[in-house]
Coordinates of C-alpha atoms and ligand atoms in Angstrom, one line a residue:
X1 CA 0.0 0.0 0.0
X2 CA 2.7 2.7 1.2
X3 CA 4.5 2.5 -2.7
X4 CA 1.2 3.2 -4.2
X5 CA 0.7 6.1 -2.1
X6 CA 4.3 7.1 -2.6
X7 CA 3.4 7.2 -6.5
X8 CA 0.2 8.9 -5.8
X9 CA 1.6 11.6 -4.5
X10 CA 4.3 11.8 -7.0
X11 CA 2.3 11.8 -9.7
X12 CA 0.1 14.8 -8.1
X13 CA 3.2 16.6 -7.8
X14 CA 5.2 16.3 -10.8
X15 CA 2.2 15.9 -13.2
X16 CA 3.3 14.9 -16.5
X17 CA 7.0 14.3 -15.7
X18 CA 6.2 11.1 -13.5
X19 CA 7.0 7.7 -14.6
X20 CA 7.4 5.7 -11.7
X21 CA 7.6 2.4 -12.7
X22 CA 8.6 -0.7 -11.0
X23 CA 11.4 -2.9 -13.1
X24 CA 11.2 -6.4 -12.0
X25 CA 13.9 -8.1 -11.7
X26 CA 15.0 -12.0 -11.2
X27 CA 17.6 -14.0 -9.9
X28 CA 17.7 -18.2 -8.8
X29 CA 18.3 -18.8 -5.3
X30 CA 19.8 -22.4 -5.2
X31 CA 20.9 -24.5 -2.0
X32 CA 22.3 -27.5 -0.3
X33 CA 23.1 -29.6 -3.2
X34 CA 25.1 -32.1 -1.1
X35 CA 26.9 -34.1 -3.6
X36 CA 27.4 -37.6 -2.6
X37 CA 30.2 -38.7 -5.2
X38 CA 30.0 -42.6 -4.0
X39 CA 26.0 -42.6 -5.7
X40 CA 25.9 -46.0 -7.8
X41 CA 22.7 -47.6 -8.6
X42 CA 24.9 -50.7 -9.3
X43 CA 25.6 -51.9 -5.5
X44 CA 23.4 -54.2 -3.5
X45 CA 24.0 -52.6 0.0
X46 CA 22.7 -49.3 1.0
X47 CA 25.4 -48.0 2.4
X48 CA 27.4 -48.7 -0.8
X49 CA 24.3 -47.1 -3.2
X50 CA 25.5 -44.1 -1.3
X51 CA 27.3 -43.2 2.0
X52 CA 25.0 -40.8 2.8
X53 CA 22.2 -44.0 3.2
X54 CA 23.9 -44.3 6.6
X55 CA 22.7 -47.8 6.0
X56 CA 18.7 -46.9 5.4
X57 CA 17.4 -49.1 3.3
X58 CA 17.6 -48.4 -0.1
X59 CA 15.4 -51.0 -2.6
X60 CA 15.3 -49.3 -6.5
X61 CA 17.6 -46.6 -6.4
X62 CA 17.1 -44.2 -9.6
X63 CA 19.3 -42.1 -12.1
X64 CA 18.1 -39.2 -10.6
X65 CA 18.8 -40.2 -7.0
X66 CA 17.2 -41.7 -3.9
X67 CA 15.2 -40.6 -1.1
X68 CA 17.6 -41.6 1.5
X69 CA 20.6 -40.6 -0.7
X70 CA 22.3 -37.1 -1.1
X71 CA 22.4 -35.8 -4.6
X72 CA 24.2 -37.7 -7.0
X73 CA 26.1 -36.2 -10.1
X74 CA 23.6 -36.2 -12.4
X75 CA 20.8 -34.9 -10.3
X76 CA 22.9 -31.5 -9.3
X77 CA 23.5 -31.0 -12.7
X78 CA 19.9 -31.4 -14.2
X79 CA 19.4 -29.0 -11.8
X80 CA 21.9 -26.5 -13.5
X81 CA 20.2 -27.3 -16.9
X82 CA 16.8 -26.8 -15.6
X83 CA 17.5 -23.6 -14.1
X84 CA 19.5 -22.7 -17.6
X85 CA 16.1 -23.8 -19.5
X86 CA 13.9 -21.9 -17.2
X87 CA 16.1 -18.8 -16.9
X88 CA 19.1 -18.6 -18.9
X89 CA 19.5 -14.7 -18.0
X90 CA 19.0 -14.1 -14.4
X91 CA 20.4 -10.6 -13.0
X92 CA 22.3 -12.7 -10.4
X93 CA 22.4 -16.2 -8.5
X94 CA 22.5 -16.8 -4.9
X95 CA 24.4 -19.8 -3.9
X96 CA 23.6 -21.0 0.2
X97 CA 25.9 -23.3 0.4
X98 CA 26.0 -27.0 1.7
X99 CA 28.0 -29.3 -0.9
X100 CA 29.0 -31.9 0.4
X101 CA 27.5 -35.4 1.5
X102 CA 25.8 -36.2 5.0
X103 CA 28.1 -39.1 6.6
X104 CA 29.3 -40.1 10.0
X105 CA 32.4 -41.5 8.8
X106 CA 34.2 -38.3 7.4
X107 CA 37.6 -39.8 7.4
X108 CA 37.0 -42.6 4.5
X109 CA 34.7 -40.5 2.6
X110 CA 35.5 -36.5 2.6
X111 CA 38.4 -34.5 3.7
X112 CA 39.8 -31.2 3.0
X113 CA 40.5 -32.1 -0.8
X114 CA 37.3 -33.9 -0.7
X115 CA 35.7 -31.0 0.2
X116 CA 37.4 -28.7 -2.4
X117 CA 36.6 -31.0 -5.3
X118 CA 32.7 -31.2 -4.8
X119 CA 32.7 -27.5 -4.4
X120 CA 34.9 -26.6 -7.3
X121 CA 32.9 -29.6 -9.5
X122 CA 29.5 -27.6 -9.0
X123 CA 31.5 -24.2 -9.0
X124 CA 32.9 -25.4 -12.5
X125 CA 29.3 -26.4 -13.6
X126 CA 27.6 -23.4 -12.4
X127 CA 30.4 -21.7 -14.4
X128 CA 30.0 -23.4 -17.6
X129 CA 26.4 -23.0 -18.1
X130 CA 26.1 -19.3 -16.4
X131 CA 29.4 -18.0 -17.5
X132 CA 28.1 -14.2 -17.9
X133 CA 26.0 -14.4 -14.7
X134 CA 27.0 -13.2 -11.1
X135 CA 27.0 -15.7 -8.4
X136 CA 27.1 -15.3 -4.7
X137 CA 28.4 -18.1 -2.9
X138 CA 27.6 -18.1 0.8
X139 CA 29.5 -20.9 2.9
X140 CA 27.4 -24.2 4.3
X141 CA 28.4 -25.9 7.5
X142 CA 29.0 -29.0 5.2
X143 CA 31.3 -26.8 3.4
X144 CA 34.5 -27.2 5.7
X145 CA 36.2 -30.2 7.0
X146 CA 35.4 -31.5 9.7
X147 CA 31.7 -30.6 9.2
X148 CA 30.4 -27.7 11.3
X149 CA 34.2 -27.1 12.7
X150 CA 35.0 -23.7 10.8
X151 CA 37.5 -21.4 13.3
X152 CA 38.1 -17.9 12.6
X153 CA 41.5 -16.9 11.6
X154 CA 43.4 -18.4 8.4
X155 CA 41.8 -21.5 7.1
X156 CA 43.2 -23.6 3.8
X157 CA 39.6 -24.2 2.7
X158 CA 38.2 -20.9 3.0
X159 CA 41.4 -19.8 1.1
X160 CA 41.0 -21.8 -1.3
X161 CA 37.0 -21.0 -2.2
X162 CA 38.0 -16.9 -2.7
X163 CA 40.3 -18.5 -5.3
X164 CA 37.5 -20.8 -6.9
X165 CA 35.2 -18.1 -6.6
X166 CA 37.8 -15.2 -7.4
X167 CA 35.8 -15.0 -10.9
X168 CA 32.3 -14.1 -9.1
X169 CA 33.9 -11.8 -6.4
X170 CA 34.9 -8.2 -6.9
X171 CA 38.1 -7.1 -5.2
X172 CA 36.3 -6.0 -1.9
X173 CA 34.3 -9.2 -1.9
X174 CA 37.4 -11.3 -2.4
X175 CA 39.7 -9.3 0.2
X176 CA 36.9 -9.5 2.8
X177 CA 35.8 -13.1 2.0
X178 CA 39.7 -14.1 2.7
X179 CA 39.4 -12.9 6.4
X180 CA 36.4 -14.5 7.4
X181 CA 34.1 -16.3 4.8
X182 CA 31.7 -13.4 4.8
X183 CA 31.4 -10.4 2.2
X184 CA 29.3 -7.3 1.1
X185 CA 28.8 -6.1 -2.9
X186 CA 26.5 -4.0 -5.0
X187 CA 23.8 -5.9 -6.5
X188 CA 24.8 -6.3 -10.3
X189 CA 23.4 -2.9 -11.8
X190 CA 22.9 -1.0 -8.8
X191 CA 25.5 0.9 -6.5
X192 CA 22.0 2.0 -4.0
X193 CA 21.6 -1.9 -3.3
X194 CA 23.9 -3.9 -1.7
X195 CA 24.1 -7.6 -0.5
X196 CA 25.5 -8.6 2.4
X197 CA 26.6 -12.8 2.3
X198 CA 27.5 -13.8 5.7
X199 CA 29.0 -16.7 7.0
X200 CA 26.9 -18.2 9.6
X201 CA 29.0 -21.0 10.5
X202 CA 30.7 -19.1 13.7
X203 CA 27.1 -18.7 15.0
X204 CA 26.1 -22.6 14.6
X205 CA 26.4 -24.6 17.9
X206 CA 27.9 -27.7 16.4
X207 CA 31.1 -25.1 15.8
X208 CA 33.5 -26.4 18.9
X209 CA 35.8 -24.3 17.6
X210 CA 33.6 -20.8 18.3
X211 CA 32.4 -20.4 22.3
X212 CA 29.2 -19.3 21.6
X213 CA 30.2 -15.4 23.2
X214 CA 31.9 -12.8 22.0
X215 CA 32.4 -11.8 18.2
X216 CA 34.2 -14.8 15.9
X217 CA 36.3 -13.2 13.1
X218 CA 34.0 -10.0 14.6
X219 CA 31.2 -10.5 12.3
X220 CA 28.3 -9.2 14.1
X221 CA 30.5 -6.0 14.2
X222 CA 31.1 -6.3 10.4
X223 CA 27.4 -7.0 9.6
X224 CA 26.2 -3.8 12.3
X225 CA 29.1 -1.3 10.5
X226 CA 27.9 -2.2 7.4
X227 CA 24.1 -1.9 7.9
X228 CA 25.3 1.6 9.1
X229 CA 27.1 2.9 6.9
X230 CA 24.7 1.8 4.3
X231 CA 21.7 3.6 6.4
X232 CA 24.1 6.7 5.9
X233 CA 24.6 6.4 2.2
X234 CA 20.8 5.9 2.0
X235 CA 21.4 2.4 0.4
X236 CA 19.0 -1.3 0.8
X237 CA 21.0 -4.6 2.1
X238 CA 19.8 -8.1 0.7
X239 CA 21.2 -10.4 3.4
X240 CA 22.2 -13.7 2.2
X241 CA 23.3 -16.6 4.3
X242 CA 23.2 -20.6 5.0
X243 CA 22.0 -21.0 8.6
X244 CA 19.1 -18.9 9.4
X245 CA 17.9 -18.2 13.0
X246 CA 15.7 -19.1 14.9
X247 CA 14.2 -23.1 15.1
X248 CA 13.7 -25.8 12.5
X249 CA 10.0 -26.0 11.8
X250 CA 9.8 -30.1 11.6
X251 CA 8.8 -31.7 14.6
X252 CA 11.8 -33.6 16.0
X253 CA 12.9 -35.1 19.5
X254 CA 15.0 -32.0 19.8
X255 CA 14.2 -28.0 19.9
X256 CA 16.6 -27.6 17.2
X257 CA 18.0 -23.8 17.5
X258 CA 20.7 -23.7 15.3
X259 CA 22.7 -20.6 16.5
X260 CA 24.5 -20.7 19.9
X261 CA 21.7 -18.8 22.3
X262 CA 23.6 -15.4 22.6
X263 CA 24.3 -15.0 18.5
X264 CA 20.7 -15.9 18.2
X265 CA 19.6 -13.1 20.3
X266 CA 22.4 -10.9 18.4
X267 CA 21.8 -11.4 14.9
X268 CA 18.2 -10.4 16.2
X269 CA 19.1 -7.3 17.9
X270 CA 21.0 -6.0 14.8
X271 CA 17.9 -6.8 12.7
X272 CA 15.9 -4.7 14.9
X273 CA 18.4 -2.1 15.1
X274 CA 18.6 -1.5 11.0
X275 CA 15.2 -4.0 9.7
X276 CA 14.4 -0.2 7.7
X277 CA 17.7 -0.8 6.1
X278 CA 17.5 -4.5 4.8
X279 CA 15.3 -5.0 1.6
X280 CA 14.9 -9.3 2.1
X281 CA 17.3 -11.9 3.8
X282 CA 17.4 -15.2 2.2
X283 CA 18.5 -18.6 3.9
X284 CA 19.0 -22.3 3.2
X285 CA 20.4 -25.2 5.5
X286 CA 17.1 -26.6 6.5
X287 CA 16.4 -28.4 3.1
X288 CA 12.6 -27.5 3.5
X289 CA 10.3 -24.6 1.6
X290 CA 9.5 -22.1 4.7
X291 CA 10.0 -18.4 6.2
X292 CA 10.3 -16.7 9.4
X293 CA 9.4 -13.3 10.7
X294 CA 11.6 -11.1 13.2
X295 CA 9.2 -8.9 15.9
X296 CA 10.4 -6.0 18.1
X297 CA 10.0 -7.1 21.6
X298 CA 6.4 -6.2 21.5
X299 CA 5.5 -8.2 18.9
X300 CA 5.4 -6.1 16.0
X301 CA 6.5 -7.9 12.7
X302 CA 9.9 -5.8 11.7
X303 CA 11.3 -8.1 9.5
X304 CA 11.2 -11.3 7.6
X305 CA 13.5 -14.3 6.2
X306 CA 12.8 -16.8 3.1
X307 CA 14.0 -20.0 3.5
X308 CA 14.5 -22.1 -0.1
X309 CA 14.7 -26.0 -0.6
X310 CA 17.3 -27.7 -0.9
X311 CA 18.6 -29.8 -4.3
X312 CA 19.3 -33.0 -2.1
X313 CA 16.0 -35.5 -1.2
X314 CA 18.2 -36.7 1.5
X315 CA 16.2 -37.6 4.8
X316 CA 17.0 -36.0 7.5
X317 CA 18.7 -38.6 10.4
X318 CA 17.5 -36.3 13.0
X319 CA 16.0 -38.2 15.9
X320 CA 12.2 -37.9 16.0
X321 CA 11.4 -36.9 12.4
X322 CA 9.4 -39.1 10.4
X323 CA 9.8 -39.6 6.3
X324 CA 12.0 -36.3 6.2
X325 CA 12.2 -36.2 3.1
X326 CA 12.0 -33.7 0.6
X327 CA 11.7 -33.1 -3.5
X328 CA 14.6 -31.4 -5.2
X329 CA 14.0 -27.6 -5.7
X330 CA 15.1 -24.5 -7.4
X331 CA 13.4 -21.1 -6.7
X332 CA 13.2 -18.2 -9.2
X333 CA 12.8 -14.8 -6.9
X334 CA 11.5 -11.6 -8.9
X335 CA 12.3 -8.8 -7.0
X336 CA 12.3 -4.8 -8.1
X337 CA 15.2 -3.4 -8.9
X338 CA 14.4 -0.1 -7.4
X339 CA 14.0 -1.0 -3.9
X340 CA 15.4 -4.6 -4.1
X341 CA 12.0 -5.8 -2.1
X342 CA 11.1 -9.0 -3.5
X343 CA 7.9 -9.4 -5.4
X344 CA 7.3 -13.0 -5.8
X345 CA 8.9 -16.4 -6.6
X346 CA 8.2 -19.5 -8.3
X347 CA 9.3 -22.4 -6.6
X348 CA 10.3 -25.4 -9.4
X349 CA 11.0 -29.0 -8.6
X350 CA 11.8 -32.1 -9.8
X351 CA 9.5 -35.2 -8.7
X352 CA 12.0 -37.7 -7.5
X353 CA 9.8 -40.6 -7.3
X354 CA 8.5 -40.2 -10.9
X355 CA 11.6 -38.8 -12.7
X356 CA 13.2 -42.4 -11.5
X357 CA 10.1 -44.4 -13.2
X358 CA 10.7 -42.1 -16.4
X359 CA 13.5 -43.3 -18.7
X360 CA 12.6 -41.7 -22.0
X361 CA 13.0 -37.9 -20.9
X362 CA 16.0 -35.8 -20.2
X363 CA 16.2 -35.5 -16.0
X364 CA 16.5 -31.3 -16.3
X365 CA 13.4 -31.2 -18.7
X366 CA 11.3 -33.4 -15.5
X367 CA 11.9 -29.8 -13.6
X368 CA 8.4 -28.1 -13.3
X369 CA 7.1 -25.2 -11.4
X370 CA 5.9 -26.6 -8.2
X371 CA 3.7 -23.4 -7.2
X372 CA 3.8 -19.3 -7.9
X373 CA 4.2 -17.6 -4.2
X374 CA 1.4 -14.5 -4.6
X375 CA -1.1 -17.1 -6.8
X376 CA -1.0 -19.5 -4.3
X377 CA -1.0 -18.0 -0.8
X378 CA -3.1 -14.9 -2.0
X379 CA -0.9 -12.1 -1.3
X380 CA 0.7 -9.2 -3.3
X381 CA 3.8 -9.4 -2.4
X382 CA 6.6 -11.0 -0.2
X383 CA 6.7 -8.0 2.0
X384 CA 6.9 -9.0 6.0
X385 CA 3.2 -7.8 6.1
X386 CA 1.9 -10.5 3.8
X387 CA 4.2 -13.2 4.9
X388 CA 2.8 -12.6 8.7
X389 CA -0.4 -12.3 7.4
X390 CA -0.3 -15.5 6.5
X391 CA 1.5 -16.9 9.2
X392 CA -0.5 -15.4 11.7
X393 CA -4.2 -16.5 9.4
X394 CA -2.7 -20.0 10.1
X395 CA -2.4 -19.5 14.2
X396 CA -5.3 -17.8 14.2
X397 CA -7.6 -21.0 12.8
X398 CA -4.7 -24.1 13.7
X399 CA -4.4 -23.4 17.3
X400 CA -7.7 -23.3 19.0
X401 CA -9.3 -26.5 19.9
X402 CA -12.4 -27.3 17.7
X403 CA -11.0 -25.3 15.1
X404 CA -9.7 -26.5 11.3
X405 CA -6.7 -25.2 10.1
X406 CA -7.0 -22.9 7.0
X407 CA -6.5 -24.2 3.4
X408 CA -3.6 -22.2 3.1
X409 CA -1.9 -24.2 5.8
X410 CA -2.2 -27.1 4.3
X411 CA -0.4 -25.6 1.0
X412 CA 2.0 -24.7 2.8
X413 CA 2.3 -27.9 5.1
X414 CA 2.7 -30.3 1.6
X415 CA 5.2 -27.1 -0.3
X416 CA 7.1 -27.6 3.0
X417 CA 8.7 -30.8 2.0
X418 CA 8.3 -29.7 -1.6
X419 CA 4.9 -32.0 -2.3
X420 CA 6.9 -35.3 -0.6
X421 CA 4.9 -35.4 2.0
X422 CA 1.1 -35.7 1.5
X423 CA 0.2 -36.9 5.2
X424 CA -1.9 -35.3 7.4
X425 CA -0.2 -32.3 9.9
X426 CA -1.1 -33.1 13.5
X427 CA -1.5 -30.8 16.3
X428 CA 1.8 -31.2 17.5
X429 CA 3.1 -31.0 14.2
X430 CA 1.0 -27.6 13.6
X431 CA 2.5 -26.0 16.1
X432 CA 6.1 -26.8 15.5
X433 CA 6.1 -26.0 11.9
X434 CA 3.9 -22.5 12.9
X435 CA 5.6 -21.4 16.5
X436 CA 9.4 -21.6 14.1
X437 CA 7.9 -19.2 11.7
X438 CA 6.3 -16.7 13.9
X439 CA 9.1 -16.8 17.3
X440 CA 12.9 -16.9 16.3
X441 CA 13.6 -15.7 19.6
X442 CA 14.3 -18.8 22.4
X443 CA 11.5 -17.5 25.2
X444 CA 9.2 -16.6 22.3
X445 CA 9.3 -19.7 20.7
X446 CA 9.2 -21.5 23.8
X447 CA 6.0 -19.5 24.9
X448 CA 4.4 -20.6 21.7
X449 CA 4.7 -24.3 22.3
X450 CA 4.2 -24.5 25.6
X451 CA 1.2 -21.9 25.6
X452 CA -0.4 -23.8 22.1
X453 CA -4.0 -24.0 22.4
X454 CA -4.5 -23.2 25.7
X455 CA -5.6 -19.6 24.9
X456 CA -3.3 -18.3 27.3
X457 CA -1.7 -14.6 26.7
X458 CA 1.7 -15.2 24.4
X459 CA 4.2 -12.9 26.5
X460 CA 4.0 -14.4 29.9
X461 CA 7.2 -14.9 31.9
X462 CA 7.5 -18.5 32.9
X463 CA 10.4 -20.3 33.1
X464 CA 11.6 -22.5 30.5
X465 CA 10.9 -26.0 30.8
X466 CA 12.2 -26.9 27.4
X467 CA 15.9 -26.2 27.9
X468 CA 18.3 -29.6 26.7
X469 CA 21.5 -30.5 27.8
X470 CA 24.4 -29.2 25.7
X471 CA 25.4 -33.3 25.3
X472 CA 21.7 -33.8 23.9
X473 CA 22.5 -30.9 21.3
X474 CA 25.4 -32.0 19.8
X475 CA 24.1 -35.3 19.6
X476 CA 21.3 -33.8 17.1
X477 CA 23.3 -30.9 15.5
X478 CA 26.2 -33.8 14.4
X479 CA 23.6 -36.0 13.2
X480 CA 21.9 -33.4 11.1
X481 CA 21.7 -30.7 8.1
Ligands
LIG501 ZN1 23.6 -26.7 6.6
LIG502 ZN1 22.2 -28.8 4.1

């Protein structure tokens, strides 16, 4: 509503002269491809069809994959042809990280120069296909060796990538990405818009190398100079990252916050601080199709995060979750230029299941648009508004008793798992998958579960009852994302 009025006005006050006109714009937003390199649909033992199995059982594993496999070869790179048939010209790409394969045996399957092969085969593919088009790489926990373990200060890997991805980075980008993993640069065609990829692996609390206080690499003090100095200049920041805040939506065993409490509360803090300075914030790591909204402390909805799928089916090993699973996706973000606020997407996938039954088309052709964001929730825009409209439409009718959740969460509920998963959402599983998106903060989300249809008032003090043991964390964070 406020950029119509804004054009209103102009238009009474400049007459003729206006011609305010939004330029759309579009860019792919791809993420955790996790390349499992041992794939083979010629082995008889799971664990030998891929690694990355852990064992599951596997019983017809397909060209374009498996369920309880990472990605293999030629499922990342139908992905790259799909997104070159869709879109051959987007303005940019954003790249949220996550390469390499899920395993618990790290030694016999990955390594450092495992690592830098998987991420320089995808870099070299993205390359090929895209060679005129701007990528921005953010790092993934699975992105380093060990997994998770990234320590600020020099690092051979993170050396390494600012070579690989030298041909992306402008000088800034590269110089700054050296230090820490984490860089800033204009959007391509714009010096009033800038994005802001951060490295979110010193925040995760499977890093044993980070204490979970203080500053690692100071990045909170990079990211809140930054969002300052662009407030100054009068420029928009796109934030990009891998981990997001806040919870994993998908009932589990475990509240799975993924930053260490204090960055959590941080990265929310600096949001507050500047959410009039940053256009969108885009996120992967959790594999699933959802979004979050940031409040002030009273509640208000300030600012907003879009989490894309990922391009590995691989279910999730994380104690508690049942068939967590998901479809391959690739999301197409239009956005205007102007402003950099993001418009709309169209989310496209690739049916596992019946791409493997298919043996007469091309793999990258079997990508189709799963949904349209504004045509199928109902809204004009991705704007925080509309996104806790919708989130808060679907508390409103999920939570209390006798009362059916709205259509629009079940949309949402089967897009989650990118149509996977057809069964029915419980009321525990409501209120997991709702209380993540609407309370990234630890109290509020814990309020929300533990006050979930009771119809008591959201912002009471009680004491948490929901607090694990730090042993019980790293027991899910290891096995997980
Ligand atoms: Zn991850
Ligand atoms: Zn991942």
């Amino acid at each position: 509503m406020g950029r119509w009025c804004g054009i209103i006005v102009v238009l009474l006050t400049t007459g003729y002269e206006l011609v305010e006109t939004q330029e759309i714009g579009k860019f792919w937003h791809i993420s955790d491809h996790h390349l499992d390199p041992y794939y083979t649909q010629s082995a008889e033992e799971s664990i030998e069809i891929c690694p990355s199995s852990y064992g599951r059982p596997i019983t017809d594993p397909g060209r374009a994959g498996d369920y309880n496999c990472d990605s293999p070869w030629d499922l990342i790179k139908s992905s790259v042809d799909a997104m070159k048939l869709i879109n051959p010209n987007p303005d940019f790409i954003i790249w949220t990280g996550d390469d390499t394969m899920h395993t618990d045996d790290e030694e016999k399957y990955l390594g450092t120069e495992m690592v830098l092969d998987i991420i320089g085969n995808i870099t070299s593919y993205i390359t090929e296909v895209f060679p005129n088009t701007t990528m921005f790489p953010a790092m993934g926990n699975h992105d380093y060796h060990p997994k998770n373990q990234h320590a600020p200060g020099d690092s051979e890997i993170v050396t390494a990538l600012a070579e690989m991805w030298s041909h992306w980075l402008s000088d800034e980008a590269y110089a700054s990405f050296q230090t820490g993993g984490f860089y800033k640069d204009n959007i391509p065609g714009s010096t009033d818009q800038i994005i802001m990829v951060l490295n979110t692996n010193y925040w995760y609390n499977s890093n044993k190398q980070v204490s979970g206080t203080g500053d690692p690499a100071r990045e909170f003090q990079w990211m809140k100079d930054t969002l300052a100095e662009a407030k100054l200049q009068g420029q928009k920041v796109f934030i990009v990252a891998h981990i997001p805040p806040g919870y994993f939506e998908v009932k589990s065993n475990f509240d799975m916050l993924w930053y260490y409490p204090e960055y959590n509360d941080m990265f929310i803090s600096i949001v507050r601080e500047y959410h009039d300075v940053i256009s969108a914030m885009c996120f992967g790591h959790h594999h699933t199709d959802t979004f979050k909204i940031i409040k002030t402390d009273d509640g208000e909805a300030i600012s907003s995060l879009l989490l894309a799928p990922g391009v590995t089916p691989w279910a999730t090993t994380l104690p508690g979750v049942v068939d967590g699973a998901n479809n391959p996706g690739i999301r197409l973000i239009e956005y205007e230029k102007n402003t950099m606020a993001l418009m709309d997407y169209v989310q496209y996938y690739l049916d596992l299941g019946e791409a493997n039954k298919n043996d007469q088309d091309s793999l990258e052709s079997l990508w189709v648009e799963e949904y349209r964001a504004t045509k199928k929730y109902g809204f004009s825009d991705l704007s925080t508004g509309s996104l806790n409209n919708l989130a808060e439409n679907m508390r409103k009718y999920c939570e209390p008793k006798n009362s059916d959740c709205p259509p629009s969460f079940r949309d949402y509920f089967i897009l989650n798992s990118v149509s996977y998963n057809f069964n029915q959402c419980d009321e525990d599983c409501q209120k997991y998958q709702i209380c993540a998106i609407l309370e990234v903060e630890k109290e509020k989300y814990e309020d929300c579960l533990r006050d979930w249809g009771s119809g008591a008032p959201r912002q009471t003090e009680i004491p948490s009852v929901l607090m694990m043991s730090s042993v019980m964390w790293s027991i899910a964070a290891a096995l997980f994302r």
